[in-house]
C-alpha cells in the first residue's frame, strides 16, 4: 500500500512545495518514460477504480458505478475554473524574486514540456546526483544560439527531481520587455553574486551557465568545445555558501540553430551580443525560428564538494581559478562522453 | 547621559499625514516631556499636546527653535514625494531644508538623536538590480530624478553630520511605498485610476508598508536607540499585475514612451499627478528590499505584510473584485455539487 502511495504521488502535478521523496531517488536512474509506464503496470487491480476516479481526470469510469459524486470531467473543469478564478483575482503567491510557482507549473512548463518530450526527446542520466533537498549549484555547458537548454534543464529537474531549478540569467534578458518578467515568473533571476547567494541560503537548487554569451553564441564549427568559464564567480559563491557543485553536460542543444555566420554590424545596431545566421534564419523568415529536432541527452555528474577549502578560499583567486578549471574540465569530459553515447545528432 | 529616553522631540513636516500621525504616537509616550511640531503650513488635524511652531526649515530660524526648546531628538519627516508641487520647489524643500536642519542640529549641544525618513527609492530601479536590496548595496544606476535623487542627497548630508558629530545617534529609515486607509501618494493615485495604464512587457515586483507599521517603526526608533540604516517594508511581494487583479481594476499595457506622454497630458489638462521618471522606472523594473536587519534590531516584524497592507488599502477605498467572477463561482459550484 505504501508503494502504491508513492506511485500515486508521482502522478500528481507538482506544486511548489513537493516533499522530497526517498523512493524517487532510488528510481531516478530509470529513464523517465519507463518509470511512468512501470508505475501504471504495477497498479493493482483491486485499487484501480478509486485511483482512476480521483487521479486520471478525463478517463472514463471503468464500472460506471460512482454516479452520486461529480465525474472526473466535471472535476477537471471545476479545477480549471478555480485556477482561472485565482488568476483573475490575483489570489496567488510570488516569492521575493517574482517566482510564480502556479503559473510556472500550469502554463510555462507545459509549453516547454511538449518540446522536451516530442521534439528533442530528451534522455537523462545520473539523476541520482541531483540532491532532492538542500542547496546545490548545477553548472552546465551553454549552447544553441538561443538559450533553449536552460528551458529543457528546468523541465528535466522539475519533472524528474521534483524541484524548481532557479537559473541565473544574463542581464540582457531583464532589459527585454516580456522576457524579463516571464523569466522572473519562471523562477529565474539575474546572474549576480547577491542573488545566487540569497537563493542558495534559502536552500534552493540554482543553475548557472558560466560560459554565458560566449558559449550560447559560439559558431557551429566550435560545437561541444567549452568556452572560458566566466571569471569564476560561481565558484566563489559555492565556496562562500558551502554548497556542492553538480556538473552537468547538455548534448543536443548545439544542433538546434547551427550558427554559421554572425552579422556583427546589425548586432551592434540592435544592441545584441550577436546576430546569428543559420541555414534557415533569416532565409525562411519566421519559420527559421523553429529549432532543428536534434536528439538531446542531459548528464548529471557526481557532486563536487568544496568543504575542504572552507569559505575563506573564496578570497583566494588562485584556489578559485583552479576549482573553476577543474569544474570546466569535468563538464567538458562529460560532454565528450555523452556525445559518444548519443551517436548521430538527429535520430 | 544617564537615560537614553528622548525628552524633547522635534518633528518636521507635522502638518502632513505622516508627521501628524508620528507626533500623535510620540505624545502618548509619558517619557517624552515635549513634542514640538514644525511645518510651513498650519496643521489640518488637531495635534493634542504637540506644540506647533510655524517655521520654514529652509531658514535659520529653525536653529532658534531647537536651541530655545533644548531639543534632544529630531525626527525629520518632511521629505516631499508628491508631484503636485513644482519640481524646483520640492528640491528646495527637501535638500535645502535638510541642510539647514542638520546645520542647526550640529550646533545644538542638547542634541542626542536624529531619525531621518528616507526612501527605498535611493536604490533606484534598473534591469541590472539584484533581486533584493540590502542596506549595504549601492544602487546599480543611481537615481537621477525627483525625490529619489533628493533622498540620496539628504542621506549624504546626514552622513556628513554623523562624521562631525559622532556622539549623535543617527537612524536612517528607507521606507518602501506607504499604503493604508489614510495614505495619499503618487502611487495610491495611480492605483486608484479607473483604468490603469501599465508599461507594456513589464510586470514589476512591488512592496508596501502599512502606515501603522511605518509609524510604529518611527516611534520605536525615536524612543529607543537603534543607530544605523534600515529598510522598512511589509513582508512579501506583490506583482503589479497581481495587485491590479486583486483591486479588480482593468489595466491597459502601453509602451513606456506613450505612458509618459499620457501622464504629461493628464497633469496638464486633468489635474492628475502624471508619471514621474522614478515612478515610471518603478513600474517597469520594480524594487524589493531586505528587512531582516530591521527585524533583528527591533525583534519585531511589521504586523501587516505587503499583501495585507494592499488589502486594507483596497477595502478603505471600496475597491475589490468585479461582478463576472460570481458566474465562475456558480459554475464551479454547480459542477462539483451535481
XYZ file of C-alpha atoms in Angstrom:
685
model
C 0.000 0.000 0.000
C 2.886 2.235 0.758
C 4.456 1.652 -2.621
C 1.110 2.366 -4.191
C 1.062 5.698 -2.442
C 4.419 6.656 -3.773
C 3.413 5.848 -7.296
C 0.291 7.901 -6.944
C 2.211 10.810 -5.710
C 4.381 10.754 -8.775
C 1.323 11.294 -10.939
C 0.121 14.311 -9.065
C 1.167 17.540 -10.776
C 3.805 19.070 -8.643
C 3.315 22.331 -6.860
C 5.976 24.437 -5.231
C 6.098 22.505 -2.014
C 6.739 18.984 -3.215
C 8.035 16.884 -0.404
C 11.365 15.285 -1.162
C 10.796 11.659 -1.868
C 13.277 8.984 -0.942
C 11.634 6.421 -3.178
C 12.071 8.661 -6.197
C 15.743 8.830 -5.528
C 16.004 5.079 -5.848
C 14.109 5.028 -9.134
C 15.735 8.071 -10.588
C 18.231 6.284 -12.799
C 15.406 4.682 -14.788
C 14.529 6.561 -17.966
C 11.570 8.854 -17.262
C 9.057 7.245 -19.588
C 9.819 3.783 -18.279
C 9.245 4.946 -14.741
C 5.847 6.331 -15.691
C 4.877 3.159 -17.551
C 6.050 0.875 -14.815
C 4.024 2.796 -12.314
C 0.960 2.167 -14.476
C 1.750 -1.539 -14.922
C 2.254 -2.143 -11.222
C -1.119 -0.770 -10.356
C -3.047 -3.482 -8.505
C -6.395 -4.466 -9.976
C -8.263 -4.043 -6.698
C -7.400 -0.435 -6.122
C -7.616 0.771 -9.663
C -11.159 2.086 -9.541
C -10.773 4.508 -6.712
C -7.486 5.807 -8.069
C -8.594 6.401 -11.619
C -11.700 8.183 -10.469
C -9.619 10.505 -8.409
C -6.408 10.866 -10.366
C -6.734 10.293 -14.097
C -9.133 13.085 -14.777
C -10.977 12.675 -18.061
C -10.535 8.899 -18.152
C -13.838 7.038 -18.278
C -15.077 5.463 -15.085
C -14.477 1.733 -15.613
C -17.528 0.402 -13.786
C -19.892 3.288 -14.147
C -20.906 2.846 -10.508
C -19.922 6.122 -8.941
C -22.862 8.174 -10.120
C -23.524 10.011 -6.861
C -20.357 12.157 -6.909
C -19.210 14.537 -9.628
C -17.498 12.807 -12.539
C -13.860 13.259 -13.469
C -14.615 15.606 -16.345
C -16.631 17.884 -14.111
C -13.892 17.847 -11.515
C -11.380 18.772 -14.126
C -13.485 21.651 -15.400
C -14.123 22.809 -11.854
C -10.384 22.703 -11.129
C -9.796 24.699 -14.288
C -12.385 27.257 -13.230
C -10.830 27.513 -9.783
C -7.439 28.099 -11.417
C -8.917 30.740 -13.691
C -10.557 32.396 -10.733
C -7.333 32.505 -8.746
C -5.517 34.009 -11.719
C -8.206 36.624 -12.355
C -8.392 37.727 -8.744
C -4.642 37.673 -8.123
C -5.026 35.182 -5.251
C -1.658 33.518 -5.672
C 1.731 33.930 -4.103
C 5.014 35.005 -5.613
C 8.338 34.970 -3.799
C 10.718 37.905 -3.483
C 12.326 37.028 -6.814
C 8.945 37.186 -8.545
C 8.686 33.376 -8.904
C 5.092 32.319 -9.542
C 5.064 28.509 -8.996
C 1.456 28.099 -10.061
C 1.845 29.909 -13.371
C 5.116 28.106 -13.962
C 3.688 24.620 -13.383
C 0.369 25.212 -15.150
C 1.319 27.352 -18.148
C 5.028 27.932 -18.734
C 6.398 24.429 -18.138
C 3.755 22.522 -20.166
C 4.719 24.594 -23.224
C 8.360 23.629 -22.799
C 7.465 20.058 -21.875
C 5.874 19.362 -25.264
C 9.147 20.338 -26.915
C 11.120 18.375 -24.328
C 9.264 15.124 -24.971
C 8.334 15.133 -28.609
C 10.769 17.428 -30.381
C 14.089 16.922 -28.585
C 13.260 13.530 -26.956
C 15.480 14.380 -24.011
C 17.148 11.489 -22.200
C 18.501 11.894 -18.686
C 21.431 10.276 -16.952
C 22.834 10.459 -13.456
C 19.687 11.931 -11.896
C 20.705 10.372 -8.573
C 23.444 13.011 -8.328
C 20.924 15.858 -8.065
C 20.042 16.367 -4.388
C 16.344 16.041 -3.505
C 16.669 18.728 -0.882
C 19.093 21.353 0.275
C 21.061 23.888 -1.723
C 23.272 22.960 -4.675
C 24.690 24.685 -7.726
C 24.151 22.974 -11.081
C 26.873 24.053 -13.524
C 26.180 23.252 -17.174
C 27.575 23.953 -20.618
C 25.694 26.534 -22.668
C 24.946 26.318 -26.377
C 22.308 26.628 -29.065
C 22.279 30.320 -30.151
C 19.047 30.786 -28.171
C 19.120 29.563 -24.552
C 16.679 26.678 -25.062
C 18.990 24.459 -22.995
C 18.083 26.358 -19.835
C 14.405 25.708 -20.525
C 14.931 21.988 -21.082
C 17.096 21.653 -17.975
C 14.331 23.295 -15.940
C 11.752 20.820 -17.281
C 14.062 17.858 -16.584
C 14.665 18.872 -12.976
C 11.042 19.801 -12.336
C 9.610 16.568 -13.742
C 12.198 14.065 -12.546
C 13.659 15.549 -9.386
C 10.553 17.411 -8.246
C 12.368 20.674 -7.619
C 12.285 24.062 -9.273
C 15.619 24.958 -10.808
C 16.417 28.621 -10.303
C 18.611 29.753 -13.181
C 20.901 32.765 -13.187
C 20.379 34.692 -16.434
C 22.243 37.374 -18.343
C 21.283 40.997 -17.741
C 20.172 41.289 -21.382
C 17.162 39.085 -20.554
C 15.973 41.539 -17.929
C 16.234 44.517 -20.282
C 13.977 42.985 -22.918
C 10.264 43.628 -22.351
C 8.185 40.491 -21.700
C 11.231 38.196 -21.484
C 12.369 39.796 -18.242
C 9.210 39.297 -16.250
C 8.428 35.888 -17.754
C 11.874 34.775 -16.685
C 11.251 36.031 -13.157
C 7.856 34.325 -13.052
C 9.543 31.077 -14.088
C 11.805 31.403 -11.058
C 14.982 32.689 -12.652
C 16.929 35.779 -11.718
C 19.849 37.958 -12.700
C 23.297 36.377 -12.549
C 24.871 38.349 -9.733
C 26.597 37.086 -6.574
C 23.960 38.598 -4.272
C 21.044 36.784 -5.922
C 22.912 33.479 -6.189
C 23.906 33.573 -2.515
C 20.380 34.544 -1.458
C 18.810 31.647 -3.366
C 21.350 29.163 -2.012
C 20.817 30.436 1.529
C 17.126 29.671 1.074
C 18.091 26.086 0.203
C 17.207 26.338 -3.485
C 18.666 24.412 -6.385
C 20.428 27.017 -8.515
C 21.542 26.536 -12.114
C 24.225 28.515 -13.891
C 25.839 28.576 -17.335
C 29.270 30.074 -16.647
C 30.140 30.360 -20.335
C 27.426 32.956 -20.852
C 27.115 34.527 -24.296
C 30.482 33.116 -25.369
C 29.007 29.647 -25.023
C 25.488 30.098 -26.310
C 26.611 32.201 -29.301
C 29.611 30.239 -30.472
C 29.773 29.226 -34.147
C 28.641 25.756 -35.174
C 32.211 24.798 -36.101
C 33.199 25.052 -32.449
C 30.356 22.902 -31.162
C 30.882 20.993 -27.928
C 34.082 22.882 -27.165
C 33.599 24.663 -23.877
C 34.486 28.334 -23.673
C 36.089 30.113 -20.733
C 34.032 29.692 -17.560
C 33.453 33.373 -16.927
C 35.546 34.785 -14.109
C 34.783 32.013 -11.673
C 32.108 33.935 -9.822
C 30.044 30.771 -9.439
C 32.939 29.054 -7.621
C 33.274 31.981 -5.215
C 29.563 31.761 -4.428
C 29.731 27.990 -3.936
C 32.733 28.359 -1.623
C 31.123 31.112 0.433
C 27.834 29.271 0.853
C 29.466 25.838 1.185
C 27.195 24.137 -1.351
C 28.191 21.282 -3.695
C 28.630 21.879 -7.423
C 26.717 19.440 -9.638
C 28.428 19.340 -13.063
C 26.002 18.892 -15.920
C 26.547 18.168 -19.607
C 23.832 19.043 -22.115
C 24.257 17.391 -25.510
C 21.980 18.209 -28.427
C 21.491 21.912 -27.966
C 24.383 22.695 -30.307
C 22.452 21.451 -33.331
C 19.139 23.276 -32.841
C 20.226 26.532 -34.509
C 23.589 25.909 -36.203
C 25.135 29.374 -36.276
C 27.188 29.527 -39.449
C 27.769 33.276 -39.561
C 27.313 36.380 -37.475
C 26.167 39.819 -38.714
C 28.200 41.947 -36.344
C 27.152 45.421 -37.555
C 23.465 44.516 -37.269
C 24.059 43.035 -33.818
C 25.760 46.245 -32.707
C 22.892 48.274 -34.109
C 20.337 46.221 -32.176
C 22.424 46.088 -29.018
C 22.684 42.288 -29.147
C 25.789 40.202 -28.426
C 25.489 38.585 -31.897
C 23.088 38.348 -34.821
C 23.131 34.724 -35.957
C 22.796 33.367 -39.491
C 21.639 29.754 -39.528
C 20.754 27.562 -42.535
C 17.103 28.560 -42.034
C 17.338 32.021 -40.435
C 16.726 34.606 -41.747
C 16.328 32.761 -45.071
C 12.918 31.247 -44.243
C 11.677 34.161 -42.182
C 9.798 33.249 -39.000
C 9.950 29.564 -39.939
C 13.685 29.850 -39.398
C 12.962 30.232 -35.690
C 11.795 26.607 -35.479
C 14.678 24.688 -33.902
C 16.039 21.631 -35.675
C 14.834 18.423 -33.958
C 18.124 17.172 -32.589
C 18.300 14.295 -30.095
C 19.207 15.538 -26.606
C 20.930 13.946 -23.647
C 21.463 15.556 -20.272
C 24.010 14.003 -17.948
C 24.492 14.968 -14.316
C 27.854 14.234 -12.742
C 28.915 13.397 -9.244
C 28.599 16.365 -6.848
C 31.882 18.199 -6.320
C 32.125 19.099 -2.650
C 34.206 22.111 -1.743
C 34.090 21.826 2.055
C 37.815 21.045 2.278
C 38.597 24.576 1.092
C 36.403 26.463 3.537
C 34.605 29.764 2.921
C 37.807 31.842 3.157
C 39.106 30.226 -0.019
C 36.628 32.414 -1.928
C 39.052 35.311 -1.372
C 41.988 33.376 -2.779
C 41.912 33.881 -6.555
C 44.350 31.028 -7.230
C 42.104 28.476 -5.498
C 39.086 29.894 -7.315
C 40.853 29.634 -10.718
C 41.954 26.080 -10.005
C 38.492 24.933 -8.968
C 36.952 26.734 -11.955
C 39.302 24.912 -14.328
C 38.620 21.642 -12.591
C 34.842 22.054 -12.976
C 35.265 23.078 -16.601
C 37.395 20.028 -17.427
C 34.917 17.828 -15.654
C 31.972 19.206 -17.672
C 33.996 19.032 -20.921
C 34.810 15.371 -20.301
C 31.169 14.619 -19.552
C 30.145 16.400 -22.764
C 32.520 14.233 -24.838
C 31.352 11.019 -23.144
C 27.687 11.839 -23.595
C 28.285 12.878 -27.211
C 29.770 9.455 -27.933
C 26.841 7.687 -26.302
C 24.292 9.748 -28.215
C 25.635 8.931 -31.678
C 24.039 10.713 -34.642
C 22.597 14.140 -33.946
C 19.074 13.806 -35.337
C 17.980 10.186 -34.800
C 23.879 60.614 29.661
C 22.078 58.533 32.295
C 18.840 57.973 30.415
C 18.511 57.022 26.796
C 14.915 58.201 26.504
C 14.118 61.225 24.372
C 12.745 64.173 26.361
C 12.138 66.990 23.910
C 11.312 65.799 20.407
C 11.056 67.946 17.306
C 9.044 66.555 14.383
C 9.350 68.180 10.956
C 6.568 68.035 8.381
C 3.976 67.764 11.143
C 1.118 69.221 9.097
C 1.224 66.329 6.698
C -0.214 62.917 7.210
C 2.864 61.045 8.394
C 4.167 63.853 10.615
C 0.797 64.263 12.358
C 0.483 60.523 12.989
C 4.027 60.248 14.373
C 3.550 63.309 16.612
C 0.367 61.721 17.955
C 2.139 58.458 18.677
C 5.018 60.215 20.434
C 2.891 62.448 22.649
C 1.162 59.359 24.019
C 4.516 58.329 25.498
C 4.709 59.659 29.098
C 8.529 59.581 28.997
C 8.594 62.393 26.470
C 8.225 65.826 28.047
C 7.519 67.908 24.970
C 6.718 67.210 21.354
C 7.292 70.172 19.048
C 5.919 70.021 15.544
C 7.168 72.315 12.805
C 5.904 72.879 9.282
C 5.362 75.702 6.818
C 1.576 75.399 6.873
C -0.743 75.054 9.894
C -1.886 71.505 10.677
C -5.305 70.443 9.419
C -5.943 67.953 12.222
C -5.724 68.644 15.975
C -2.313 67.712 17.351
C -3.148 67.249 21.033
C -0.330 68.202 23.362
C 2.106 68.624 20.469
C 3.193 72.259 20.271
C 3.005 73.564 16.738
C 5.593 76.100 15.607
C 5.152 77.565 12.169
C 8.671 77.750 10.828
C 10.255 77.078 7.488
C 13.111 74.641 7.949
C 14.835 76.245 4.964
C 15.549 79.308 7.103
C 17.969 79.650 10.051
C 15.038 80.281 12.396
C 14.810 76.509 12.847
C 18.089 76.745 14.779
C 16.446 79.155 17.239
C 13.572 76.730 17.848
C 15.977 73.871 18.504
C 18.209 75.919 20.795
C 15.482 77.639 22.814
C 13.462 74.481 23.473
C 16.518 72.356 24.248
C 15.519 69.755 21.655
C 17.429 66.480 22.111
C 15.776 64.410 19.398
C 14.873 65.428 15.848
C 12.534 63.300 13.736
C 12.926 64.533 10.172
C 9.895 63.506 8.133
C 9.425 66.304 5.638
C 10.676 64.527 2.542
C 8.241 65.664 -0.138
C 7.428 62.942 -2.639
C 4.378 64.443 -4.301
C 4.449 65.832 -7.801
C 1.751 68.432 -7.244
C 4.377 70.967 -6.176
C 6.765 72.238 -8.875
C 9.981 70.265 -9.014
C 12.298 73.180 -8.200
C 10.341 73.938 -5.040
C 10.334 70.273 -3.975
C 14.081 70.130 -4.317
C 14.413 73.320 -2.308
C 12.231 71.894 0.460
C 13.929 68.513 0.560
C 17.595 69.396 0.151
C 17.984 72.948 1.432
C 15.544 72.290 4.268
C 17.562 69.269 5.364
C 20.831 71.197 5.159
C 19.505 73.963 7.399
C 18.015 71.481 9.841
C 21.241 69.485 10.073
C 23.287 72.645 10.493
C 21.068 73.569 13.453
C 21.427 70.055 14.878
C 25.200 70.219 14.654
C 25.243 73.480 16.617
C 22.938 72.428 19.429
C 24.717 70.975 22.499
C 21.495 69.268 23.665
C 21.141 67.165 20.514
C 21.421 63.421 21.039
C 19.462 61.725 18.338
C 18.386 62.144 14.748
C 15.819 59.959 12.970
C 15.511 60.576 9.230
C 12.775 59.338 6.965
C 14.390 58.341 3.671
C 13.076 56.185 0.866
C 13.920 52.852 -0.726
C 13.957 54.903 -3.933
C 17.633 55.622 -3.163
C 18.357 52.167 -4.628
C 16.985 53.284 -7.987
C 15.307 50.773 -10.287
C 17.031 49.144 -13.214
C 17.131 45.820 -15.039
C 20.612 45.160 -13.623
C 19.495 45.371 -9.999
C 19.904 42.436 -7.657
C 16.520 40.899 -6.868
C 16.634 42.122 -3.270
C 18.478 45.161 -1.915
C 20.161 45.079 1.466
C 21.278 48.209 3.293
C 24.899 47.790 2.165
C 24.036 47.630 -1.544
C 24.868 50.573 -3.734
C 22.384 51.440 -6.492
C 23.356 49.945 -9.852
C 22.053 53.072 -11.547
C 21.906 55.964 -9.118
C 18.589 57.818 -9.275
C 18.937 60.953 -11.393
C 15.470 62.456 -10.963
C 12.985 63.703 -8.490
C 12.657 62.882 -4.849
C 14.756 59.739 -5.223
C 17.744 61.931 -6.033
C 16.802 64.258 -3.177
C 16.732 61.299 -0.784
C 20.228 60.274 -1.915
C 21.476 63.809 -1.264
C 19.696 64.008 2.095
C 21.377 60.760 3.167
C 24.706 62.208 2.060
C 24.256 65.267 4.275
C 23.166 63.057 7.180
C 26.390 61.051 6.823
C 28.297 64.318 6.847
C 26.678 65.344 10.136
C 27.421 61.903 11.558
C 31.122 62.378 10.807
C 31.206 65.748 12.511
C 29.038 64.829 15.500
C 29.975 61.218 16.269
C 28.175 61.486 19.633
C 24.775 61.602 17.891
C 22.626 58.507 17.468
C 21.604 58.665 13.814
C 18.933 56.408 12.334
C 18.081 56.479 8.630
C 14.934 54.632 7.581
C 14.416 53.664 3.964
C 10.697 53.142 3.550
C 9.077 51.449 0.596
C 5.760 52.919 -0.556
C 3.351 53.603 2.276
C -0.114 52.158 1.869
C -3.180 52.179 4.045
C -6.509 53.914 4.501
C -5.010 57.375 5.091
C -2.175 57.499 2.584
C -2.305 59.737 -0.457
C 0.774 59.399 -2.671
C 1.543 59.315 -6.407
C 1.347 55.520 -6.230
C -2.049 55.409 -4.496
C -3.415 57.863 -7.051
C -2.043 55.685 -9.794
C -3.638 52.558 -8.322
C -6.982 54.337 -7.988
C -7.264 55.335 -11.645
C -10.448 53.914 -13.228
C -8.404 52.209 -15.964
C -4.786 51.720 -15.011
C -2.133 52.072 -17.715
C 0.829 49.731 -17.220
C 4.113 49.521 -19.100
C 3.910 47.042 -21.968
C 6.086 43.987 -21.367
C 6.941 44.762 -17.743
C 5.458 43.444 -14.534
C 7.328 44.877 -11.567
C 7.563 43.447 -8.079
C 6.240 45.904 -5.521
C 6.419 46.115 -1.747
C 4.307 48.186 0.579
C 4.484 49.160 4.212
C 1.291 49.767 6.143
C 1.038 53.257 7.670
C 0.582 51.827 11.187
C 3.762 49.764 10.882
C 5.704 52.711 9.494
C 4.595 54.872 12.408
C 5.433 52.142 14.922
C 8.954 51.877 13.453
C 9.409 55.651 13.653
C 8.137 55.705 17.242
C 10.448 52.896 18.381
C 13.422 54.457 16.642
C 12.679 57.735 18.448
C 12.181 56.415 21.971
C 14.861 53.703 21.741
C 18.447 53.843 20.459
C 18.953 51.996 17.184
C 21.710 53.698 15.219
C 22.158 52.714 11.570
C 20.323 52.484 8.278
C 17.309 50.210 7.949
C 14.990 49.162 5.168
C 11.329 49.208 6.175
C 8.794 47.135 4.239
C 5.984 44.674 4.810
C 6.841 41.018 4.279
C 6.226 39.521 0.884
C 5.930 40.847 -2.630
C 3.072 41.666 -4.999
C 3.424 41.875 -8.755
C 1.774 44.914 -10.281
C -0.487 42.735 -12.444
C -1.421 40.702 -9.383
C -2.178 43.829 -7.360
C -4.394 45.265 -10.095
C -6.247 41.964 -10.396
C -6.847 41.997 -6.667
C -8.110 45.546 -6.999
C -10.456 44.474 -9.779
C -9.075 47.316 -11.877
C -8.872 46.918 -15.648
C -5.395 47.670 -16.938
C -4.073 48.590 -20.370
C -0.438 47.879 -21.219
C 1.078 50.804 -23.134
C 4.616 51.394 -24.419
C 6.732 53.327 -21.917
C 7.035 56.445 -24.084
C 3.303 56.818 -24.666
C 2.726 56.297 -20.955
C 4.874 59.274 -20.045
C 3.172 61.393 -22.723
C -0.194 60.324 -21.323
C 0.913 61.241 -17.817
C 2.051 64.624 -19.061
C -1.304 65.290 -20.716
C -3.087 64.171 -17.564
C -1.043 66.551 -15.469
C -1.601 69.491 -17.760
C -5.298 69.131 -18.509
C -6.888 66.812 -15.972
C -5.130 67.897 -12.795
C -3.552 64.484 -12.270
C -0.124 63.770 -10.879
C 1.392 62.349 -14.060
C 4.153 59.789 -14.148
C 7.421 60.992 -12.777
C 10.511 59.303 -14.230
C 11.126 57.485 -10.962
C 7.541 56.212 -10.770
C 7.829 55.049 -14.373
C 11.037 53.171 -13.622
C 9.424 51.584 -10.585
C 6.519 50.491 -12.790
C 8.980 48.883 -15.198
C 11.608 47.250 -13.031
C 10.157 47.254 -9.514
C 12.210 47.051 -6.377
C 12.403 44.734 -3.379
C 14.310 45.396 -0.169
C 15.527 43.075 2.563
C 14.142 43.910 6.012
C 15.989 41.270 8.051
C 18.241 43.905 9.634
C 15.243 45.858 10.952
C 13.552 42.688 12.179
C 16.694 41.588 14.020
C 17.316 45.023 15.553
C 13.784 45.576 16.848
C 12.915 41.888 17.433
C 9.675 42.798 15.752
C 8.047 42.167 12.405
C 5.690 44.570 10.611
C 2.165 43.472 11.552
C 0.920 43.910 8.017
C 2.506 42.057 5.139
C 2.642 43.721 1.728
C -0.489 41.762 0.810
C -2.356 42.787 3.965
C -1.430 46.450 3.549
C -2.715 46.331 -0.004
C -5.923 44.565 1.052
C -6.584 47.237 3.641
C -5.964 49.957 1.098
C -8.479 48.286 -1.218
C -11.211 47.957 1.392
C -10.681 51.534 2.557
C -11.327 52.779 -0.961
C -14.137 50.354 -1.737
C -12.158 48.575 -4.412
C -12.393 44.830 -4.963
C -13.405 42.200 -7.424
C -15.966 42.920 -10.123
C -19.169 41.002 -10.837
C -18.367 38.457 -13.573
C -16.451 36.326 -11.082
C -19.737 35.351 -9.435
C -20.618 33.496 -12.616
C -17.367 31.496 -12.430
C -18.094 30.612 -8.809
C -21.635 29.458 -9.543
C -20.450 27.388 -12.483
C -17.721 25.748 -10.401
C -20.092 25.050 -7.519
C -22.709 23.546 -9.845
C -20.151 21.200 -11.354
C -18.761 19.892 -8.096
C -22.159 19.567 -6.374
C -24.208 17.790 -9.023
